[in-house]
XYZ file of C-alpha atoms in Angstrom:
662
model
C 150.738 50.325 137.562
C 151.883 49.336 134.198
C 149.305 50.610 131.601
C 148.299 48.077 128.856
C 150.171 48.307 125.172
C 148.756 48.060 121.793
C 149.174 44.249 121.748
C 148.875 43.478 125.199
C 145.292 43.349 126.998
C 144.903 44.405 130.675
C 143.792 41.266 131.392
C 142.502 37.771 130.075
C 138.628 39.230 130.172
C 139.117 41.679 127.782
C 140.659 39.304 125.272
C 137.571 37.142 125.394
C 135.213 40.050 124.991
C 136.865 41.241 121.587
C 136.476 37.697 120.474
C 140.660 37.649 119.858
C 142.461 34.412 120.602
C 145.897 34.448 122.045
C 147.271 33.139 118.629
C 145.743 36.132 116.710
C 146.938 38.606 119.010
C 150.418 37.401 118.680
C 150.198 37.350 114.619
C 148.812 40.741 114.618
C 151.235 42.181 117.332
C 153.997 40.527 114.957
C 152.908 41.992 111.852
C 152.666 45.458 113.565
C 155.804 45.564 115.134
C 157.498 44.587 111.768
C 155.390 47.561 109.885
C 156.382 50.383 112.364
C 159.838 48.917 112.170
C 159.699 49.222 108.492
C 158.515 52.757 108.732
C 161.165 53.781 111.485
C 163.693 52.523 109.037
C 162.551 54.311 106.302
C 162.549 57.497 108.335
C 166.039 56.628 109.331
C 167.346 56.432 105.632
C 165.165 59.735 104.162
C 166.063 61.943 107.124
C 169.141 64.065 106.522
C 172.011 63.473 108.671
C 171.716 66.292 111.577
C 175.242 68.290 111.931
C 176.481 69.293 115.610
C 176.943 72.846 114.196
C 173.227 73.394 114.079
C 170.785 73.403 116.774
C 167.743 71.043 117.484
C 164.156 72.535 116.839
C 161.307 72.529 114.760
C 161.717 73.292 110.877
C 160.908 76.536 110.143
C 160.864 77.340 106.079
C 158.966 80.701 107.095
C 161.255 83.362 107.394
C 158.542 85.465 109.824
C 158.566 82.293 112.301
C 162.583 82.367 112.054
C 162.441 86.166 113.051
C 160.263 85.535 115.734
C 162.487 83.115 117.004
C 165.434 84.916 116.661
C 163.859 87.920 118.594
C 162.915 85.208 121.304
C 166.041 84.017 121.786
C 167.410 87.771 121.643
C 170.053 87.115 119.191
C 170.496 90.584 118.313
C 171.748 91.356 121.742
C 174.604 88.403 121.546
C 178.140 89.572 121.331
C 179.020 87.874 118.453
C 176.249 89.800 116.204
C 177.789 93.201 117.810
C 181.463 91.836 116.737
C 179.849 90.982 113.150
C 178.182 94.658 112.536
C 180.997 96.218 114.609
C 178.972 97.623 116.974
C 179.791 100.026 120.052
C 177.892 101.077 122.991
C 176.245 104.615 122.504
C 174.088 106.760 124.594
C 171.068 105.537 123.089
C 171.861 101.741 122.687
C 174.474 100.846 120.104
C 175.988 102.358 116.977
C 178.521 100.865 114.401
C 181.670 101.932 113.455
C 180.717 101.069 109.630
C 179.872 103.897 107.674
C 178.941 102.622 104.730
C 175.090 102.383 104.321
C 175.657 99.181 101.960
C 176.740 97.068 104.934
C 173.371 96.915 106.447
C 169.960 95.663 105.361
C 167.673 97.538 107.700
C 167.383 101.573 106.801
C 168.580 102.048 110.369
C 170.498 98.784 110.800
C 173.956 101.115 111.820
C 172.125 101.710 115.044
C 169.337 99.117 115.614
C 170.451 95.710 115.678
C 167.276 94.068 116.277
C 166.091 95.453 112.889
C 169.216 94.715 111.205
C 169.070 90.750 112.155
C 165.327 90.794 111.030
C 166.288 92.307 107.627
C 169.138 89.886 107.707
C 167.086 86.854 108.163
C 164.710 87.626 105.821
C 167.278 87.994 103.062
C 169.419 84.723 104.393
C 166.572 82.556 104.484
C 163.711 83.794 102.028
C 162.213 80.439 100.502
C 163.525 81.169 97.122
C 167.065 79.646 96.782
C 167.926 82.080 93.766
C 166.759 84.810 95.354
C 168.964 84.162 98.416
C 172.271 83.372 97.067
C 173.583 86.598 96.627
C 172.940 87.743 100.319
C 174.355 84.450 101.215
C 177.827 84.555 99.724
C 177.855 88.754 100.207
C 176.911 88.023 104.269
C 178.423 84.410 104.823
C 179.980 85.324 108.423
C 175.963 86.366 109.226
C 174.685 83.362 107.727
C 176.740 80.905 109.340
C 176.386 82.561 112.469
C 172.574 82.426 111.931
C 172.045 79.072 111.039
C 173.932 77.684 113.860
C 172.310 79.646 116.470
C 168.711 79.812 115.611
C 166.932 77.608 117.611
C 165.213 75.872 114.740
C 166.089 73.089 112.375
C 168.324 74.826 109.907
C 169.668 71.492 107.994
C 167.175 72.687 105.106
C 168.965 75.269 104.307
C 172.641 73.287 104.071
C 172.343 73.245 100.667
C 173.132 77.129 100.767
C 176.948 77.651 100.106
C 179.090 80.064 98.778
C 181.664 78.148 96.628
C 183.915 80.945 95.949
C 184.541 81.111 99.878
C 184.568 77.507 100.544
C 187.127 76.946 98.507
C 189.744 78.697 100.503
C 191.277 76.270 102.598
C 193.378 77.901 104.979
C 196.168 76.539 107.281
C 197.742 79.230 109.544
C 197.709 82.791 109.840
C 200.409 85.647 110.827
C 200.282 88.972 111.788
C 202.445 91.123 109.665
C 204.176 94.439 110.949
C 206.052 96.837 108.409
C 207.875 98.879 110.524
C 208.443 102.327 110.739
C 209.449 104.407 108.023
C 209.881 108.509 108.979
C 210.553 109.891 105.298
C 207.014 109.456 104.738
C 204.736 110.607 107.607
C 201.940 108.045 106.294
C 203.999 105.358 107.435
C 205.574 106.717 110.893
C 203.903 104.925 112.888
C 204.149 101.229 111.117
C 201.288 99.058 109.750
C 199.541 96.014 110.060
C 197.824 93.579 108.013
C 197.069 89.568 108.391
C 198.622 87.281 105.991
C 196.660 83.799 105.444
C 198.228 80.834 104.180
C 196.587 77.932 102.354
C 198.236 75.065 100.572
C 201.061 77.141 99.371
C 204.496 76.179 101.441
C 205.685 79.816 100.303
C 204.633 82.576 102.843
C 205.015 84.910 99.889
C 201.730 83.066 97.936
C 199.729 84.002 100.987
C 196.719 86.097 101.105
C 197.373 89.510 102.468
C 194.183 90.858 104.187
C 195.032 94.599 104.867
C 192.957 97.821 105.935
C 193.961 101.187 104.295
C 192.766 104.862 103.304
C 191.876 105.092 99.653
C 194.310 107.992 99.241
C 195.979 108.222 95.490
C 198.315 110.702 94.334
C 199.102 112.392 97.264
C 202.083 113.241 99.156
C 203.096 111.760 102.928
C 202.003 115.150 104.844
C 198.966 115.662 102.972
C 197.835 112.210 103.600
C 198.837 112.785 107.463
C 197.091 116.263 107.643
C 193.496 114.562 106.167
C 193.623 111.193 107.929
C 193.675 113.105 111.199
C 190.727 114.655 110.420
C 188.889 111.567 108.773
C 188.613 112.642 105.336
C 189.691 109.405 103.981
C 187.106 106.281 103.374
C 189.053 103.416 104.536
C 188.446 99.614 102.987
C 189.444 96.014 104.044
C 191.355 94.465 100.880
C 192.807 90.836 99.798
C 195.888 90.880 97.848
C 198.717 88.466 97.369
C 201.096 88.417 100.032
C 203.805 89.017 97.536
C 202.457 92.424 96.335
C 202.596 93.606 100.037
C 206.326 92.516 100.249
C 207.231 94.632 97.533
C 205.281 97.721 98.423
C 206.470 97.529 102.089
C 209.992 95.865 101.739
C 211.335 96.623 98.531
C 209.841 100.042 97.573
C 209.228 102.050 101.054
C 212.550 100.534 102.816
C 210.448 98.972 105.673
C 211.529 95.878 107.337
C 208.711 93.569 108.047
C 208.132 91.481 111.110
C 205.968 88.314 110.666
C 204.085 87.380 113.873
C 202.410 83.922 113.529
C 199.149 83.562 115.274
C 197.810 80.431 117.151
C 194.476 80.632 115.067
C 193.153 77.158 114.393
C 191.722 76.719 110.779
C 188.072 77.273 112.051
C 188.972 80.217 113.321
C 190.791 81.631 110.322
C 187.713 80.364 108.074
C 185.618 82.624 110.353
C 187.778 85.727 109.635
C 187.769 85.059 105.974
C 183.584 84.964 106.259
C 183.841 87.968 107.672
C 186.272 89.747 105.726
C 184.635 88.968 102.565
C 181.602 91.007 103.964
C 183.190 94.028 103.678
C 184.356 94.094 99.764
C 183.490 97.466 98.580
C 182.403 98.424 102.022
C 184.020 101.635 103.488
C 184.552 103.263 106.910
C 185.934 106.672 107.566
C 189.501 106.528 108.144
C 191.226 108.152 111.205
C 194.942 108.194 111.175
C 195.217 107.945 115.349
C 192.406 105.671 116.102
C 190.051 103.923 113.212
C 193.283 103.146 111.597
C 194.995 100.376 109.824
C 195.383 98.433 113.149
C 192.181 98.845 115.069
C 190.279 97.720 111.758
C 192.139 94.511 112.063
C 191.125 93.525 115.688
C 187.252 92.930 114.619
C 188.405 90.561 112.358
C 190.304 88.825 114.991
C 187.533 88.943 117.261
C 185.321 87.438 114.305
C 187.773 84.453 114.213
C 188.119 84.061 118.335
C 185.247 85.554 120.027
C 186.870 85.368 123.663
C 189.467 87.798 122.786
C 188.993 91.434 124.297
C 191.063 92.947 121.749
C 188.617 96.058 120.374
C 187.509 97.673 123.437
C 190.523 98.505 125.683
C 190.999 100.898 122.251
C 187.987 102.748 121.720
C 188.396 106.286 122.604
C 192.220 106.081 122.276
C 195.036 106.081 120.069
C 195.677 102.862 118.108
C 199.192 102.778 117.319
C 200.042 99.681 115.275
C 202.805 98.311 118.021
C 200.261 98.550 120.573
C 197.842 96.092 118.853
C 200.359 93.938 118.416
C 201.432 93.898 122.249
C 197.705 93.331 123.048
C 197.469 90.407 120.944
C 200.701 89.135 122.633
C 199.018 89.697 125.919
C 196.038 87.614 125.284
C 198.385 84.615 123.969
C 197.843 84.742 120.106
C 201.640 85.163 118.797
C 203.184 81.922 119.026
C 206.391 82.763 117.116
C 208.105 85.863 114.925
C 209.803 85.941 111.681
C 212.402 88.844 110.655
C 211.980 90.045 106.884
C 214.897 92.834 106.442
C 213.891 95.245 103.303
C 215.364 95.860 100.356
C 217.455 98.877 101.731
C 218.557 97.062 104.946
C 219.861 94.425 102.835
C 221.850 96.948 100.675
C 223.050 98.308 103.737
C 224.384 94.999 104.808
C 226.199 94.492 101.511
C 227.656 97.756 101.587
C 229.073 97.070 104.951
C 230.350 93.873 104.307
C 232.786 95.582 101.609
C 235.752 97.959 101.741
C 235.430 101.295 100.517
C 237.383 100.299 97.221
C 234.578 97.608 96.262
C 231.973 99.674 97.232
C 233.053 102.413 94.529
C 233.672 99.654 91.964
C 229.801 98.919 92.701
C 228.968 102.613 92.437
C 230.795 102.789 89.115
C 229.002 99.757 87.647
C 225.247 100.958 89.059
C 226.082 104.569 87.442
C 227.123 102.951 84.151
C 230.995 104.047 83.959
C 232.182 100.398 84.056
C 230.768 97.312 82.744
C 230.301 94.067 85.016
C 232.884 92.493 83.433
C 235.253 94.964 84.724
C 234.639 93.432 87.929
C 235.251 89.664 87.012
C 238.955 91.027 85.471
C 239.869 92.468 88.930
C 242.418 90.999 91.189
C 240.015 90.799 94.086
C 238.731 87.532 95.769
C 235.903 85.609 93.875
C 233.426 86.404 97.279
C 234.188 89.878 96.939
C 233.039 89.664 93.263
C 230.055 88.142 94.211
C 229.161 90.396 96.584
C 229.769 93.359 94.352
C 227.638 91.988 91.697
C 224.766 90.963 93.861
C 225.004 94.686 95.456
C 224.865 95.923 91.961
C 221.964 93.681 91.016
C 219.962 95.014 94.127
C 220.450 98.962 93.785
C 219.942 98.616 90.061
C 216.120 96.837 91.271
C 215.896 99.389 94.088
C 216.619 102.438 91.566
C 214.122 101.290 89.066
C 211.150 100.339 91.004
C 211.776 103.953 92.597
C 211.581 105.301 89.055
C 214.891 106.892 89.216
C 215.945 104.490 86.747
C 214.610 104.610 82.823
C 213.323 100.917 81.988
C 215.776 100.499 78.749
C 218.843 101.556 80.958
C 217.619 99.315 83.849
C 217.174 96.086 81.758
C 220.797 96.894 80.019
C 222.377 96.949 83.207
C 220.767 94.648 85.332
C 220.957 91.703 82.662
C 224.886 92.634 82.157
C 225.454 92.393 85.967
C 223.459 88.801 86.160
C 225.361 87.581 83.266
C 228.490 88.264 85.188
C 227.299 87.214 88.395
C 226.061 83.505 86.713
C 230.048 83.126 85.529
C 231.058 82.848 89.152
C 228.629 80.958 91.414
C 225.471 79.661 91.077
C 224.414 79.047 94.333
C 222.792 82.452 96.309
C 224.487 83.668 99.130
C 222.049 83.691 102.060
C 222.277 87.391 102.777
C 219.597 87.386 105.418
C 221.079 84.902 107.781
C 224.187 87.452 108.075
C 221.823 90.463 108.758
C 221.814 91.113 112.560
C 218.152 90.798 113.911
C 217.407 94.211 115.407
C 215.075 94.215 118.681
C 211.255 93.185 118.265
C 209.924 96.754 118.008
C 207.105 95.759 120.271
C 209.662 94.827 122.931
C 210.576 98.561 123.512
C 208.627 100.759 125.966
C 204.658 101.874 125.693
C 203.921 105.006 124.087
C 202.330 106.985 126.433
C 204.241 108.908 128.621
C 204.105 111.175 131.865
C 207.227 112.756 133.131
C 208.174 114.762 136.231
C 211.213 116.920 136.885
C 212.527 120.149 138.401
C 214.891 122.464 137.497
C 216.107 126.013 137.289
C 214.760 128.992 135.033
C 216.615 132.422 135.293
C 217.630 131.604 138.986
C 213.831 130.386 139.604
C 213.151 127.065 141.063
C 210.323 125.230 139.184
C 208.741 121.706 138.913
C 207.401 120.496 135.817
C 205.192 117.830 134.746
C 204.783 116.787 131.216
C 202.307 114.218 129.419
C 202.562 113.348 125.949
C 200.048 110.248 124.115
C 202.996 109.435 121.145
C 204.963 108.768 120.605
C 208.847 109.356 120.377
C 211.635 111.633 120.268
C 215.118 112.414 119.058
C 216.685 110.893 122.334
C 214.689 107.828 122.450
C 216.519 104.679 122.991
C 213.956 102.252 121.436
C 212.565 103.295 117.957
C 213.891 103.958 114.527
C 217.373 103.652 115.738
C 219.340 104.195 112.070
C 217.615 107.854 111.970
C 216.499 110.666 114.140
C 212.927 110.410 114.569
C 210.750 113.004 116.520
C 206.905 112.178 116.816
C 205.220 113.956 119.387
C 201.243 114.936 119.863
C 199.762 116.631 122.366
C 203.052 117.055 124.245
C 201.844 119.197 127.278
C 204.507 120.745 129.902
C 203.117 122.579 132.710
C 205.375 124.270 135.666
C 204.769 125.369 139.321
C 207.298 128.125 140.308
C 207.157 127.580 144.197
C 208.600 131.455 144.808
C 205.870 132.789 142.778
C 203.068 130.120 143.833
C 201.822 130.328 140.276
C 201.209 127.384 137.795
C 202.346 128.169 134.257
C 201.407 126.346 130.880
C 205.362 126.235 129.480
C 204.358 124.389 126.282
C 201.773 122.763 124.023
C 203.004 120.744 121.118
C 199.897 120.016 118.732
C 202.005 118.199 116.346
C 205.958 117.995 116.444
C 207.477 116.123 113.716
C 211.208 115.354 112.678
C 212.926 113.084 110.449
C 216.538 113.080 110.137
C 217.980 110.422 108.063
C 221.304 109.648 106.821
C 222.768 110.606 103.176
C 225.210 108.200 101.397
C 226.099 107.496 98.028
C 223.437 104.876 97.767
C 220.371 106.319 99.735
C 219.673 109.935 99.262
C 216.738 111.309 101.737
C 216.099 114.869 102.753
C 215.403 115.536 106.219
C 212.599 118.002 107.375
C 210.518 119.241 110.408
C 207.287 120.121 110.912
C 205.995 121.615 114.495
C 203.026 123.519 115.192
C 201.701 124.464 118.907
C 202.100 127.067 121.564
C 205.448 128.051 123.232
C 207.077 130.879 125.423
C 209.411 133.176 124.133
C 210.711 136.566 126.101
C 208.987 139.850 124.745
C 209.801 143.669 124.169
C 208.969 144.120 128.032
C 211.033 141.051 129.024
C 208.355 138.647 129.826
C 208.340 135.236 128.362
C 204.545 135.289 126.881
C 202.918 132.323 125.071
C 202.849 132.338 121.513
C 201.236 130.253 118.658
C 204.100 128.880 116.325
C 203.999 127.474 113.151
C 207.690 126.097 111.977
C 208.714 123.895 108.935
C 212.111 123.274 107.532
C 214.008 120.724 105.320
C 217.653 119.999 105.030
C 220.366 117.042 105.034
C 222.192 114.763 107.470
C 225.165 112.546 107.441
C 226.588 109.844 109.760
C 229.748 109.149 110.954
C 231.309 106.867 113.505
C 232.698 109.929 115.364
C 230.189 112.242 114.896
C 226.788 110.348 114.821
C 224.356 111.669 112.813
C 224.970 115.194 112.261
C 222.245 117.136 110.287
C 221.376 120.820 109.008
C 218.129 122.438 107.976
C 217.193 125.574 106.634
C 213.453 126.437 108.375
C 210.734 129.284 108.016
C 208.270 130.109 111.037
C 205.265 131.918 111.761
C 204.620 133.429 115.501
C 201.287 134.613 116.456
C 200.292 136.555 119.812
C 199.042 140.202 120.678
C 202.179 140.435 122.670
C 203.945 140.687 119.368
C 203.854 143.996 117.448
C 201.351 143.900 114.577
C 200.513 140.479 116.346
C 202.960 138.483 114.520
C 206.238 137.508 113.352
C 207.522 136.146 109.908
C 210.863 134.797 109.687
C 213.207 131.901 109.064
C 216.678 130.314 110.105
C 218.396 126.928 110.617
C 218.674 124.271 112.612
C 222.192 122.402 112.998
C 222.659 119.502 115.535
C 224.019 116.010 116.218
C 222.592 112.965 117.620
C 224.719 110.302 118.807
C 224.100 107.059 120.824
C 227.287 107.011 123.544
C 226.310 103.437 124.936
C 223.419 101.236 125.015
C 221.844 103.191 127.378
C 222.821 106.854 126.720
C 222.326 108.958 124.210
C 223.033 112.965 123.340
C 221.554 115.468 121.088
C 223.037 118.721 120.931
C 221.796 121.467 118.673
C 221.790 125.099 117.973
C 218.909 126.897 116.272
C 219.541 130.648 115.010
C 216.340 132.659 113.819
C 215.670 135.921 112.283
C 212.150 137.871 112.175
C 211.845 140.281 109.402
C 208.276 140.773 108.774
C 205.522 142.109 111.621
C 207.595 142.202 114.919
C 211.305 142.389 113.868
C 213.684 140.701 115.927
C 216.084 138.073 116.648
C 215.723 134.777 118.540
C 218.384 132.141 118.988
C 218.570 128.971 120.716
C 221.156 126.355 121.648
C 220.869 123.285 123.915
C 221.625 119.835 125.209
C 219.688 116.807 126.274
C 221.407 113.571 127.591
C 218.623 110.867 127.765
C 219.384 107.629 129.903
C 217.318 104.580 129.641
C 216.913 102.822 133.433
C 214.446 100.270 132.490
C 212.162 99.278 129.757
C 209.050 102.003 130.570
C 211.483 104.318 132.272
C 214.157 106.925 131.447
C 215.715 109.848 132.523
C 216.807 112.885 131.046
C 218.950 115.873 131.813
C 218.420 119.038 129.508
C 220.419 122.414 129.355
C 218.698 124.836 127.091
C 220.354 128.490 126.377
C 218.106 130.947 124.269
C 218.514 134.731 123.524
C 215.392 136.640 122.225
C 216.266 140.191 121.481
C 218.422 141.820 124.446
C 217.059 139.219 126.513
C 218.472 135.991 127.277
C 217.886 132.946 129.760
C 219.066 129.547 130.853
C 217.161 126.600 131.768
C 218.759 123.363 133.249
C 216.233 120.468 134.677
C 216.436 116.684 135.201
C 213.389 114.939 134.283
C 211.754 111.272 134.760
C 210.014 109.651 131.816
C 207.419 106.885 132.767
C 206.067 105.054 129.857
C 202.481 103.022 129.969
């Protein structure tokens, strides 16, 4: 049954009872309709346009009501809130990976997501605009997410903005991977950062979002040791990208790979909001897990919450190349670009010249000849151009490395540029001439399980190995221009069937070897550091387990015939109760060659004589050969021969091992 309206009586008798004529009713209704229409129109004009970014609901200017709404919605348990606060699951709930108490507004905000949300709402949405403004700019990602997810009309806060952040208009973002550089232990795993391009067309003018330990004025080995035990504080930073190119490519000799990400401008904007929340905020830096790469994963999840990047790496080793693979596997990477380092460019220019031209370039660099002497030679103009370009690059490199005084650098560099300008003004595109190496993330995975068997002093054995990271001297995939060994936690367990016994044969805690070739332009020192548990023959002829600390330094050269040849002087301390006085202190040398015989076959042969003169006085000599064959991307096979003599005892081991990387 249709109910009567305001201007429609239910029947004619009602009209008579009210004394209202038909004409009067019509006039009243027309005027009422016009009045109501005017009211509705005014309300429509005065009411702010509602953004689809905010949810509908009652208008709450009372922060207590907003807190109640957030609790009712259970927002503090939402996944994105946990991403913004870097919460991870703990035994009693959650715990943030952020260690700086200034990141939290609640006293126990690092473990209480509900209390942190309540404190955040009270700070961001307090009635006083001036009091709220610093919190809005400080926690812009939290502000924007709460504003869009609270079940209330939040348009009353639309005027609260952070102009400093909003003026950044991103176009696209790239993941940047400066590759491995073994001569500095702080760089031996590589590094990752994010470049955000805005209105500038040049990549060099992008913003570089970086996370790194704050460790000034320390050497590489000290950095590695302190980083292992979390003794540094790590900070996010935003710098011009060109400064990072200078730092990694020009100074540290590291090639750079840029992986363009398919993040939308809106997603990149969320990333910017989040990284701004970490201005001046630290987290404890750990070399193997909570490092540069791991902490960038939070930023990418803040940009695109559907990604699952952080959780798979929690509690595990986190290597930069692994995180790049994870992004590739989740469809984040759409293209890649190779940027050779200053050192790679110099080496390319050296290889393109004959020995006489290289000698001429060295004479100019060292000040023995002027650049004009190059112009007066009989060689072709192209060779003169390449010589002078090589001179300019090497002078810049020496100056940046502080191996050349400023006055000398300016004089020689400007003279080289002046001579170069007389030949050809158009620059040679050397980067196009450089052959692009294999993508570092295309190699094998880093965890390795190995199984094999062999003969030890006539007794057969089976051996199982496990190594979490990362590469050894016969690896086919990484750091092809030098001999690199970086092994952590390499454990080897042997089973002898005839004796029916298992034996821990070796446990390397840390084993690092850097073999870098020297030439007329680059003169790095090779070095090694090894600590762990090994076995050797004692006075009674038994192979006992002992603790070893070994370190050394030396030089290496490279030739087409012998490959990479090296020699190191080293010192060693051995400790076990089976030694006289429970220790042996001595030294020796290691001589070796490393050569890739084919693209799938690499050889390492070495000799290692040692003499111990303190504690247990004895000699221990070893020689060996390892042949490694790459079968597939994550499968390699090695054949190993080792001979050793300790005191009057000698032994020979022969074994074959299959390696599976995962």
